[in-house]
Coordinates of C-alpha atoms and ligand atoms in Angstrom, one line a residue:
M909 CA 21.2 -12.0 -28.6
S910 CA 18.8 -15.5 -29.2
L911 CA 18.1 -18.1 -26.6
A912 CA 21.2 -20.6 -26.7
E913 CA 21.8 -23.2 -24.5
T914 CA 21.3 -21.7 -20.9
F915 CA 20.9 -18.0 -20.0
H916 CA 21.1 -15.8 -16.9
A917 CA 18.8 -15.9 -14.2
L918 CA 18.4 -15.9 -10.4
Y919 CA 17.2 -19.4 -9.7
L920 CA 16.9 -21.5 -6.2
E921 CA 18.2 -24.9 -6.2
K922 CA 17.5 -27.6 -3.9
G923 CA 19.2 -27.8 -0.9
E924 CA 19.7 -29.8 2.6
A925 CA 17.5 -27.2 4.3
G926 CA 15.8 -25.7 1.4
P927 CA 15.7 -24.1 -1.6
K928 CA 19.3 -22.3 -2.3
V929 CA 19.2 -19.1 -4.1
R930 CA 21.8 -18.8 -6.5
I931 CA 22.8 -15.9 -9.8
G932 CA 24.2 -17.3 -12.7
E933 CA 23.2 -19.5 -16.1
V934 CA 20.5 -22.2 -15.9
P935 CA 19.8 -24.2 -18.9
A936 CA 17.0 -23.3 -21.5
S937 CA 15.9 -26.5 -20.5
V938 CA 14.3 -24.9 -17.7
L939 CA 11.8 -23.2 -20.2
P940 CA 8.5 -25.0 -20.4
D941 CA 6.2 -24.8 -24.0
G942 CA 4.7 -22.1 -24.7
E943 CA 3.6 -20.0 -28.0
V944 CA 5.9 -17.5 -27.7
L945 CA 9.5 -16.3 -26.5
I946 CA 10.0 -13.6 -24.5
R947 CA 13.5 -12.0 -24.1
V948 CA 12.9 -10.4 -20.1
A949 CA 14.0 -7.3 -19.7
Y950 CA 11.9 -6.3 -16.7
S951 CA 10.6 -8.4 -13.0
T952 CA 9.4 -7.5 -10.1
I953 CA 9.0 -8.6 -6.4
N954 CA 5.5 -9.1 -5.1
Y955 CA 5.3 -11.1 -1.7
K956 CA 4.6 -13.7 -3.7
D957 CA 8.1 -13.8 -4.8
A958 CA 9.5 -12.5 -1.4
M959 CA 8.5 -15.8 -0.3
M960 CA 9.0 -18.1 -2.7
V961 CA 12.4 -17.0 -2.6
K962 CA 13.2 -17.7 0.6
G963 CA 11.8 -20.8 0.5
I964 CA 9.0 -20.3 2.1
G965 CA 5.4 -22.1 1.9
Y966 CA 6.3 -23.7 -2.0
R967 CA 6.9 -27.5 -3.4
I968 CA 9.3 -26.8 -6.4
K969 CA 9.5 -29.9 -7.6
D970 CA 12.1 -29.4 -10.6
F971 CA 15.8 -27.7 -10.0
P972 CA 16.6 -25.4 -10.8
F973 CA 13.7 -23.1 -10.4
V974 CA 13.4 -19.9 -11.8
P975 CA 10.8 -17.6 -9.9
G976 CA 9.4 -14.1 -10.4
I977 CA 5.8 -14.1 -11.0
D978 CA 5.7 -11.2 -13.3
L979 CA 7.8 -10.5 -16.7
A980 CA 7.7 -8.0 -19.3
G981 CA 9.9 -8.1 -22.5
T982 CA 9.9 -8.6 -26.0
V983 CA 9.3 -11.5 -28.0
E984 CA 11.8 -12.9 -29.8
Q985 CA 10.0 -16.5 -31.4
S986 CA 6.2 -16.5 -31.9
S987 CA 4.0 -19.3 -32.8
C988 CA 0.6 -17.1 -31.7
P989 CA -1.0 -15.2 -34.4
D990 CA -1.5 -12.2 -31.7
F991 CA 2.1 -12.1 -31.1
K992 CA 5.3 -11.0 -33.6
P993 CA 8.4 -11.2 -33.2
G994 CA 9.7 -7.0 -31.6
D995 CA 6.3 -7.2 -30.2
Q996 CA 6.3 -5.6 -25.8
V997 CA 4.4 -8.0 -23.8
V998 CA 4.0 -8.5 -19.9
L999 CA 3.0 -11.7 -17.7
N1000 CA 1.5 -11.5 -15.0
G1001 CA 0.8 -14.4 -12.9
Y1002 CA -0.8 -17.4 -14.9
G1003 CA 2.0 -19.8 -12.7
A1004 CA 5.0 -18.2 -13.8
G1005 CA 7.6 -18.4 -11.2
E1006 CA 5.4 -20.5 -9.1
K1007 CA 4.8 -23.6 -11.2
F1008 CA 7.0 -22.7 -14.0
A1009 CA 9.7 -20.4 -15.1
G1010 CA 9.2 -17.3 -14.3
G1011 CA 10.2 -13.9 -14.9
Y1012 CA 14.1 -13.6 -12.8
G1013 CA 15.8 -14.7 -16.2
A1014 CA 16.8 -13.3 -19.1
Y1015 CA 14.4 -15.5 -20.8
A1016 CA 10.7 -16.8 -20.2
R1017 CA 8.6 -19.0 -22.7
A1018 CA 4.6 -18.3 -21.9
K1019 CA 1.4 -19.1 -23.9
G1020 CA 0.0 -16.3 -26.4
E1021 CA -2.9 -16.3 -24.4
W1022 CA -1.4 -15.3 -21.1
L1023 CA -0.1 -12.4 -22.0
V1024 CA -0.9 -8.6 -22.5
A1025 CA 0.7 -6.4 -24.9
V1026 CA 2.7 -3.5 -23.4
P1027 CA -0.3 -0.5 -23.8
E1028 CA 0.7 2.6 -26.0
G1029 CA 3.1 4.9 -24.4
W1030 CA 4.4 2.4 -22.0
T1031 CA 7.5 1.1 -21.6
A1032 CA 8.1 -2.9 -20.1
R1033 CA 9.7 -0.9 -16.8
D1034 CA 6.6 0.6 -16.5
T1035 CA 4.4 -2.5 -16.7
M1036 CA 7.1 -4.1 -13.9
A1037 CA 6.6 -0.8 -11.6
V1038 CA 2.7 -1.6 -11.8
G1039 CA 2.9 -5.3 -11.6
T1040 CA 0.3 -8.1 -10.4
A1041 CA 0.1 -5.5 -7.2
G1042 CA -0.8 -3.3 -9.3
V1043 CA -3.5 -5.7 -12.0
T1044 CA -4.8 -6.6 -8.4
A1045 CA -6.2 -2.8 -7.2
M1046 CA -7.2 -2.6 -11.0
L1047 CA -9.0 -5.7 -10.0
A1048 CA -10.5 -4.8 -6.9
A1049 CA -11.9 -1.5 -8.0
M1050 CA -13.8 -3.1 -10.7
E1051 CA -15.6 -5.4 -8.3
F1052 CA -17.0 -2.2 -6.6
E1053 CA -17.6 -1.2 -9.7
R1054 CA -20.0 -3.9 -10.2
G1055 CA -21.3 -4.4 -6.6
G1056 CA -22.5 -1.0 -7.0
L1057 CA -20.1 1.5 -5.0
T1058 CA -19.3 5.1 -6.9
P1059 CA -17.1 7.6 -5.7
G1060 CA -18.9 10.5 -3.1
G1061 CA -20.3 6.7 -1.7
G1062 CA -18.8 7.3 1.1
D1063 CA -14.8 6.1 2.2
I1064 CA -12.6 3.3 0.8
L1065 CA -10.0 1.9 3.0
V1066 CA -7.0 0.6 1.7
T1067 CA -4.9 -1.7 4.5
G1068 CA -1.0 -2.6 4.1
A1069 CA -1.0 1.3 2.6
S1070 CA 2.6 1.3 2.3
G1071 CA 2.8 -1.9 0.6
G1072 CA 2.8 -2.1 -3.5
L1073 CA -0.9 -3.5 -3.5
G1074 CA -1.6 -0.6 -1.0
S1075 CA 0.2 2.4 -2.9
M1076 CA -1.4 0.8 -6.0
S1077 CA -4.8 0.8 -4.5
I1078 CA -4.6 4.6 -2.9
A1079 CA -3.1 5.8 -6.3
M1080 CA -5.8 4.2 -8.8
L1081 CA -8.5 4.7 -6.1
S1082 CA -8.2 8.3 -5.4
A1083 CA -7.8 8.9 -9.0
L1084 CA -10.5 7.5 -10.0
G1085 CA -12.7 9.4 -7.7
Y1086 CA -13.7 7.9 -3.7
R1087 CA -12.0 9.6 -1.0
V1088 CA -9.4 6.6 0.1
V1089 CA -8.1 6.4 4.0
A1090 CA -4.9 4.3 4.1
A1091 CA -4.0 2.3 7.7
T1092 CA -0.2 1.5 8.2
G1093 CA 1.6 0.3 10.6
R1094 CA 4.3 3.5 9.5
M1095 CA 3.0 6.8 10.0
G1096 CA 6.1 7.8 9.5
E1097 CA 5.0 7.5 5.4
K1098 CA 2.1 10.3 5.6
A1099 CA 3.7 12.3 3.6
Y1100 CA 4.3 9.5 0.5
L1101 CA 0.8 8.4 1.1
E1102 CA -0.3 11.8 0.5
Q1103 CA 1.0 12.3 -2.5
L1104 CA -0.3 8.8 -4.0
G1105 CA -3.4 10.2 -3.1
A1106 CA -4.5 9.1 0.5
A1107 CA -7.5 11.8 1.8
E1108 CA -6.8 10.4 5.5
I1109 CA -4.2 8.0 6.9
I1110 CA -5.2 5.6 10.3
P1111 CA -2.2 3.7 12.1
R1112 CA -2.7 0.0 11.3
S1113 CA -3.3 -0.9 15.2
E1114 CA -6.9 0.5 15.4
L1115 CA -8.0 -2.9 13.2
E1116 CA -5.5 -5.4 14.0
G1117 CA -7.2 -6.5 17.1
G1118 CA -10.2 -7.8 15.9
P1119 CA -13.7 -6.5 15.9
D1120 CA -15.3 -5.7 19.4
K1121 CA -18.8 -6.2 18.5
P1122 CA -20.5 -7.7 15.3
L1123 CA -21.8 -4.7 14.4
M1124 CA -19.7 -1.8 14.7
A1125 CA -19.7 1.8 13.4
R1126 CA -20.2 2.2 10.6
R1127 CA -17.4 3.4 8.8
W1128 CA -16.8 1.8 4.9
A1129 CA -17.7 1.9 1.7
G1130 CA -14.9 -0.6 0.7
C1131 CA -11.8 -1.8 1.2
V1132 CA -8.8 -3.2 -0.6
D1133 CA -7.3 -5.6 1.8
A1134 CA -4.5 -6.1 1.6
V1135 CA -3.5 -8.1 5.7
G1136 CA -6.4 -10.1 6.3
G1137 CA -6.7 -11.9 9.9
K1138 CA -8.1 -10.2 12.6
T1139 CA -7.5 -6.6 10.7
L1140 CA -10.1 -8.6 7.8
A1141 CA -12.8 -9.0 10.9
T1142 CA -13.0 -5.6 12.0
V1143 CA -13.5 -4.4 8.7
I1144 CA -16.4 -6.7 7.8
A1145 CA -17.7 -5.2 11.4
S1146 CA -17.1 -1.2 10.3
L1147 CA -18.8 -1.2 6.9
D1148 CA -21.3 0.3 5.6
Q1149 CA -24.6 -1.1 4.0
R1150 CA -24.1 -3.6 1.3
G1151 CA -20.3 -2.5 1.6
V1152 CA -17.6 -3.9 -0.8
I1153 CA -14.7 -5.8 0.8
A1154 CA -11.6 -6.8 -2.1
A1155 CA -9.8 -9.6 -0.2
C1156 CA -6.6 -9.8 -1.5
G1157 CA -3.7 -10.2 0.9
L1158 CA -2.5 -11.7 4.2
T1159 CA -0.1 -10.2 5.1
G1160 CA -1.7 -10.4 8.9
G1161 CA -3.0 -13.6 8.8
N1162 CA -4.6 -16.1 7.0
T1163 CA -7.2 -16.7 8.1
F1164 CA -10.3 -14.6 10.1
T1165 CA -13.1 -15.6 12.6
A1166 CA -16.3 -12.7 12.1
S1167 CA -20.1 -12.5 12.7
L1168 CA -22.0 -13.8 10.0
I1169 CA -24.5 -10.9 11.4
P1170 CA -22.8 -7.8 9.2
F1171 CA -23.3 -10.2 5.5
F1172 CA -27.5 -10.3 6.7
L1173 CA -28.2 -6.7 9.2
R1174 CA -26.3 -4.8 6.0
G1175 CA -25.8 -6.9 3.0
V1176 CA -22.0 -7.1 3.5
R1177 CA -20.6 -8.5 0.3
L1178 CA -16.9 -9.8 0.5
V1179 CA -14.8 -10.7 -2.8
G1180 CA -12.0 -12.2 -3.6
I1181 CA -9.8 -11.3 -5.7
E1182 CA -7.4 -12.9 -7.6
G1183 CA -4.5 -11.8 -9.7
G1184 CA -2.7 -14.4 -10.5
H1185 CA -4.6 -15.8 -12.9
G1186 CA -9.1 -15.2 -14.1
P1187 CA -9.9 -14.2 -17.5
I1188 CA -7.1 -12.6 -20.4
D1189 CA -10.0 -10.4 -21.4
E1190 CA -10.5 -9.2 -18.0
R1191 CA -6.9 -8.8 -17.0
R1192 CA -6.3 -7.1 -20.9
E1193 CA -9.2 -4.9 -19.6
A1194 CA -7.9 -4.2 -16.2
W1195 CA -4.8 -3.0 -18.0
A1196 CA -6.0 -0.8 -20.6
R1197 CA -7.8 1.2 -17.4
I1198 CA -4.5 1.0 -15.9
A1199 CA -3.2 2.9 -18.4
R1200 CA -6.0 5.5 -18.5
T1201 CA -5.8 5.7 -14.7
L1202 CA -2.2 6.1 -13.2
S1203 CA -0.3 9.0 -13.1
R1204 CA 3.3 9.6 -14.7
D1205 CA 3.4 11.0 -11.3
R1206 CA 2.6 9.1 -8.7
L1207 CA 3.7 5.9 -10.6
D1208 CA 7.4 7.4 -10.1
A1209 CA 6.5 8.7 -6.4
M1210 CA 6.0 4.5 -5.8
T1211 CA 8.6 2.7 -7.7
T1212 CA 12.2 2.1 -6.7
D1213 CA 14.8 -0.2 -9.3
A1214 CA 17.1 -3.5 -8.3
V1215 CA 19.4 -5.7 -9.6
L1216 CA 18.8 -9.2 -9.4
D1217 CA 21.6 -9.5 -6.7
D1218 CA 19.1 -7.5 -4.9
L1219 CA 16.8 -10.2 -4.7
P1220 CA 17.1 -11.9 -1.4
S1221 CA 17.7 -8.4 0.9
L1222 CA 14.9 -7.4 -1.0
A1223 CA 12.8 -10.3 0.5
D1224 CA 13.6 -10.4 3.5
E1225 CA 12.9 -6.2 3.7
M1226 CA 9.5 -7.4 2.3
L1227 CA 8.6 -10.1 4.2
A1228 CA 9.0 -7.9 7.6
G1229 CA 7.0 -5.4 5.8
R1230 CA 10.0 -2.9 5.0
V1231 CA 9.5 -2.0 1.2
R1232 CA 7.7 1.6 0.3
G1233 CA 5.5 0.5 -2.8
R1234 CA 7.3 -1.2 -6.1
V1235 CA 9.7 -2.1 -6.6
V1236 CA 11.0 -2.9 -9.9
I1237 CA 14.0 -5.2 -11.2
D1238 CA 16.5 -5.4 -14.4
V1239 CA 16.7 -8.9 -15.1
N1240 CA 20.2 -8.3 -17.4
P1241 CA 23.5 -8.5 -15.9
Ligands
LIG77 N1 -4.6 -12.0 -4.3 C1 -4.2 -11.8 -5.3 O1 -4.3 -12.1 -6.4 C2 -2.6 -10.2 -4.8 C3 -2.6 -10.1 -5.7 C4 -0.8 -8.9 -4.6 C5 -0.7 -9.1 -3.2 N2 -1.6 -10.2 -2.5 C6 -1.2 -10.2 -1.9 O2 -1.4 -9.0 -0.8 C7 -1.0 -8.5 0.3 C8 0.4 -7.7 0.1 O3 1.1 -7.2 -1.1 P1 2.4 -6.7 -1.5 O4 2.6 -7.5 -3.3 O5 1.6 -5.8 -1.9 O6 3.1 -6.7 0.1 P2 3.8 -5.8 0.5 O7 4.6 -4.6 -0.8 O8 5.4 -6.4 1.6 O9 2.6 -4.7 1.5 C9 2.7 -5.4 2.3 C10 2.1 -4.6 3.1 O10 0.9 -4.9 4.6 C11 1.8 -4.2 5.6 N3 2.2 -6.1 6.4 C12 3.1 -6.5 6.8 N4 3.0 -7.4 7.7 C13 1.9 -7.3 8.6 C14 1.5 -7.6 9.2 N5 2.2 -8.6 10.2 N6 0.2 -6.8 10.0 C15 -0.2 -6.5 9.0 N7 0.2 -5.5 8.3 C16 0.8 -5.8 7.7 C17 2.6 -3.4 5.6 O11 2.2 -2.3 5.0 P3 1.9 -0.5 6.1 O12 3.0 -0.8 6.4 O13 1.6 0.1 5.0 O14 1.4 -1.0 7.1 C18 3.2 -4.1 4.1 O15 3.9 -2.4 3.4 C19 0.3 -10.2 -0.1 O16 0.1 -11.0 1.1 C20 0.0 -11.0 -1.3 O17 0.3 -12.3 -1.3 C21 -2.2 -10.7 -3.4

């Protein structure tokens, strides 16, 4: 099959009260410029995708618009020397599904400099089980290493543990040898979180009230935070000396108020993780490390499958905090 005048996609159409979700044919002209044309096989749903599908927080200029920040498939045409027809590639972010047509369609076009080859022994579906959530989790682990954290050097907290970023962080950090403590609002997922490698599970209510003093008991060497808000402020106050927080998400609030005292008296470090952008060499390194670190068992344990038709209800479920782990989307009818 090659690109015709239209292709199958989930797309957003302009509506009176915000974008409306449609599934059907979109004109090939929605694709951006780029050296590589990709026949998309799979995408996934991230929190950002859920917001986009529900028309929350994004200003879309051109309709119809194809969301989906992640995609994987086969190169169909390429004028980039790094990729040739038949290669299996992954695209995470760089504006896909936010600024230009993304992964929820049968075709995508991208600059070669944004693409990563599907790791040896992996499939396009595997890479979408990882998605931006997994890349972000590995980038956070790499920040811990840069910050001097080592396995055995204290507990790592993962907030939003049952979600995509949380599940990926638990699986990879525990595989790297860290003792991981999972904070969740779903204590019923204890067995799942332990299967991924969590050594201890705590209720998220312990963290979400905010700190009761600037310096609380030293509890964490590091934290991958998917929640933000008061949870982040609590973590800052309870980090150990020279602890590192990888600030990744905002499911509990996109602002926070915290004392500066832990920064000055404990040298804590708050690092933002840009899972959707950043230098491609760093992201290719992250992918190589994911392929070496993440076991098939754990990847399978956190992955479910769905199709484009499922996305509107999945987006509702995700924004309500009810999706567990990662969901791979088969974009073909
Ligand atoms: N920095 C980046 O580049 C990057 C990359 C990926 C994701 N993110 C961000 O990270 C966050 C998580 O993304 P995701 O894809 O993992 O989403 P997800 O699969 O929906 O997971 C989010 C998790 O957060 C927890 N949660 C949900 N609502 C909450 C609330 N009101 N208060 C406290 N906890 C809540 C839930 O975990 P429990 O049920 O276990 O408590 C939920 O499973 C999002 O904000 C997303 O935008 C950022």
